[in-house]
Amino acid sequence: MKKNIYSTLLFSVIGVSFNALAADGEIIVTSDFFVATCNLHTDSKNMSVPLNNIQLSKLKTAGDTSESVAFNLKFTDCAVGTFAYLIFEGTAAGNDNKVFALDDNGQNFNASSVGLEINDWQGKAITVGGSDFNRLTTGLALVGKETIFPFSARYKALDNNVKPGLANVTVQYSVTYR
C-alpha cells in the first residue's frame, strides 16, 4: 500500500512539473536573406552603340580593328559591398570566343569575315557567353550614388578577306549580384 501511495505521489509531482513548463504562446521569427543589388539606369537598357561607317581598308588583315567607341553601363542605388557579374551573350564569330558574330538578317548585303569585339574598362576583350565571369565590383560605390562601368566596342577582322556590307550585331547582357 505504501508503494502505491509513493507511485501515485511521484506521478502527481511529475505531472505538475510538466504543467509548469507548458507554453502559453509562441514567437515566430521571419526573415528574408537577400543579395543587395543595384538599379540599372534607363540609359543602359536597350542601348544603341553606333560605330558609324568604316572604310574596308581599315580591316584588311586578320586581327585589324576599327576605332573603339565608348559606352557605359550605369548602375544606381548600389549597396556598399555589392558585386555585379556581367555575362555578355551572343554568338561567337568563327573560332574566336572574344568576337561576337554579325546578325544574320537574311539579306545578301551583309558584311562578312568581321565581328564585334567588346572591351572592358581595362581594354580586355569580353568573352562571348562570359565564361570568365567578368567581375565588376561596386564595393567602393556609395549607397544612393551612380556607379559607371566603361566599355568600348569595335569591329575586328576575322581573316584577310573582309567583304563590305551591313555589320549589325545584337548583344544581350545579364547581371548577377553577389
Coordinates of C-alpha atoms in Angstrom, one line a residue:
M1 CA 0.0 0.0 0.0
K2 CA 2.9 2.4 0.8
K3 CA 4.4 1.7 -2.6
N4 CA 1.1 2.6 -4.3
I5 CA 0.9 5.9 -2.4
Y6 CA 4.5 6.8 -3.3
S7 CA 3.9 5.9 -7.0
T8 CA 0.8 7.9 -7.1
L9 CA 2.5 10.9 -5.4
L10 CA 5.5 10.6 -7.8
F11 CA 3.3 10.7 -10.9
S12 CA 1.4 13.6 -9.5
V13 CA 4.6 15.6 -8.9
I14 CA 5.9 14.8 -12.4
G15 CA 2.5 15.9 -13.9
V16 CA 2.6 19.2 -12.0
S17 CA 6.1 19.9 -13.2
F18 CA 5.2 19.3 -16.8
N19 CA 2.2 21.6 -16.5
A20 CA 4.6 24.3 -15.1
L21 CA 6.7 24.0 -18.3
A22 CA 3.7 24.2 -20.7
A23 CA 3.8 27.0 -23.3
D24 CA 1.2 29.8 -23.2
G25 CA 2.3 31.4 -26.5
E26 CA 4.8 31.2 -29.3
I27 CA 7.2 33.5 -31.1
I28 CA 7.5 33.2 -34.8
V29 CA 10.7 34.7 -36.3
T30 CA 10.6 35.5 -40.0
S31 CA 13.3 37.0 -42.2
D32 CA 14.4 37.1 -45.8
F33 CA 18.1 36.8 -46.7
F34 CA 18.9 38.5 -50.0
V35 CA 21.8 39.8 -52.0
A36 CA 21.9 43.6 -52.3
T37 CA 21.5 44.7 -55.8
C38 CA 21.7 47.9 -57.9
N39 CA 19.2 49.5 -60.2
L40 CA 20.2 49.5 -63.9
H41 CA 19.9 53.1 -65.2
T42 CA 17.4 53.6 -68.0
D43 CA 20.3 54.8 -70.3
S44 CA 21.8 51.3 -70.0
K45 CA 18.8 49.4 -71.1
N46 CA 18.2 48.6 -74.8
M47 CA 21.0 51.0 -75.8
S48 CA 22.4 51.5 -79.3
V49 CA 26.1 52.0 -79.8
P50 CA 26.7 53.4 -83.3
L51 CA 30.1 52.5 -84.7
N52 CA 29.5 54.6 -87.8
N53 CA 30.7 53.7 -91.3
I54 CA 34.1 52.1 -91.5
Q55 CA 36.4 52.0 -94.5
L56 CA 37.1 48.5 -95.6
S57 CA 40.8 49.4 -95.9
K58 CA 40.9 49.6 -92.0
L59 CA 40.1 45.9 -91.8
K60 CA 42.3 44.3 -94.5
T61 CA 44.3 41.9 -92.3
A62 CA 43.0 39.3 -89.8
G63 CA 43.1 40.9 -86.3
D64 CA 42.8 44.5 -87.6
T65 CA 40.3 46.6 -85.7
S66 CA 38.2 49.7 -86.2
E67 CA 38.3 52.7 -83.9
S68 CA 36.7 51.9 -80.5
V69 CA 33.5 53.6 -79.5
A70 CA 33.0 54.0 -75.7
F71 CA 29.7 53.2 -74.0
N72 CA 28.8 52.9 -70.3
L73 CA 26.6 50.7 -68.2
K74 CA 25.3 52.7 -65.3
F75 CA 24.0 51.3 -62.0
T76 CA 22.4 53.4 -59.3
D77 CA 21.5 52.8 -55.6
C78 CA 24.2 50.1 -55.1
A79 CA 24.7 48.8 -51.7
V80 CA 28.3 49.0 -50.5
G81 CA 30.0 45.7 -51.0
T82 CA 27.7 44.6 -53.8
F83 CA 29.4 42.7 -56.6
A84 CA 27.9 42.6 -60.1
Y85 CA 28.8 39.9 -62.6
L86 CA 28.0 40.6 -66.2
I87 CA 27.6 38.0 -68.9
F88 CA 27.5 39.3 -72.5
E89 CA 25.6 36.8 -74.5
G90 CA 25.5 36.3 -78.3
T91 CA 27.1 34.1 -80.9
A92 CA 30.8 33.8 -81.2
A93 CA 32.2 34.7 -84.6
G94 CA 34.1 31.7 -86.1
N95 CA 36.6 30.3 -83.7
D96 CA 37.2 33.5 -81.7
N97 CA 35.2 33.4 -78.5
K98 CA 36.0 37.0 -77.8
V99 CA 34.3 38.3 -81.0
F100 CA 30.5 38.5 -81.5
A101 CA 29.1 37.3 -84.8
L102 CA 27.2 39.7 -87.0
D103 CA 23.4 39.5 -87.1
D104 CA 22.0 37.4 -89.9
N105 CA 19.2 39.4 -91.4
G106 CA 18.7 37.0 -94.3
Q107 CA 19.9 39.6 -96.8
N108 CA 22.8 39.3 -99.3
F109 CA 24.2 42.7 -98.4
N110 CA 25.8 41.7 -95.0
A111 CA 29.5 42.2 -94.4
S112 CA 31.5 39.0 -93.8
S113 CA 34.7 37.9 -92.1
V114 CA 34.2 40.6 -89.5
G115 CA 32.8 40.6 -86.0
L116 CA 32.3 42.8 -82.9
E117 CA 34.7 43.0 -80.0
I118 CA 33.6 44.5 -76.7
N119 CA 36.4 45.5 -74.3
D120 CA 36.1 46.2 -70.6
W121 CA 37.5 49.2 -68.8
Q122 CA 41.0 47.6 -68.8
G123 CA 41.0 47.1 -72.6
K124 CA 40.5 43.3 -72.3
A125 CA 38.1 41.7 -74.7
I126 CA 35.0 40.2 -73.2
T127 CA 34.3 36.5 -73.7
V128 CA 31.1 35.7 -75.6
G129 CA 28.9 34.0 -73.0
G130 CA 31.1 35.3 -70.2
S131 CA 32.7 32.1 -69.2
D132 CA 35.3 34.1 -67.4
F133 CA 32.6 36.0 -65.4
N134 CA 33.9 39.5 -65.9
R135 CA 33.8 40.7 -62.3
L136 CA 32.7 44.3 -61.7
T137 CA 32.9 45.5 -58.2
T138 CA 30.8 48.2 -56.7
G139 CA 32.3 47.7 -53.3
L140 CA 33.6 51.3 -53.3
A141 CA 30.3 52.8 -54.5
L142 CA 28.4 54.9 -52.1
V143 CA 24.8 53.9 -51.4
G144 CA 22.5 56.0 -53.5
K145 CA 25.2 57.1 -55.9
E146 CA 25.7 56.2 -59.5
T147 CA 28.3 53.6 -60.5
I148 CA 29.5 53.6 -64.1
F149 CA 31.3 50.8 -65.8
P150 CA 33.0 51.9 -69.1
F151 CA 33.2 49.6 -72.0
S152 CA 34.1 50.0 -75.7
A153 CA 33.1 48.3 -78.9
R154 CA 34.9 47.9 -82.2
Y155 CA 34.9 45.7 -85.3
K156 CA 37.6 43.1 -85.8
A157 CA 38.6 41.4 -89.0
L158 CA 38.4 37.6 -88.7
D159 CA 40.6 36.9 -91.7
N160 CA 42.2 38.7 -94.7
N161 CA 39.1 38.7 -96.8
V162 CA 36.6 41.1 -95.2
K163 CA 33.6 41.8 -97.5
P164 CA 31.7 45.1 -97.3
G165 CA 28.1 45.3 -96.3
L166 CA 25.9 45.8 -93.2
A167 CA 27.5 44.9 -89.9
N168 CA 24.9 44.9 -87.2
V169 CA 25.4 43.0 -84.0
T170 CA 23.0 42.3 -81.2
V171 CA 24.5 41.5 -77.8
Q172 CA 22.4 40.9 -74.7
Y173 CA 23.8 41.0 -71.2
S174 CA 22.6 39.8 -67.9
V175 CA 23.7 40.9 -64.4
T176 CA 24.1 38.6 -61.4
Y177 CA 24.6 40.1 -58.0
R178 CA 26.6 38.5 -55.1

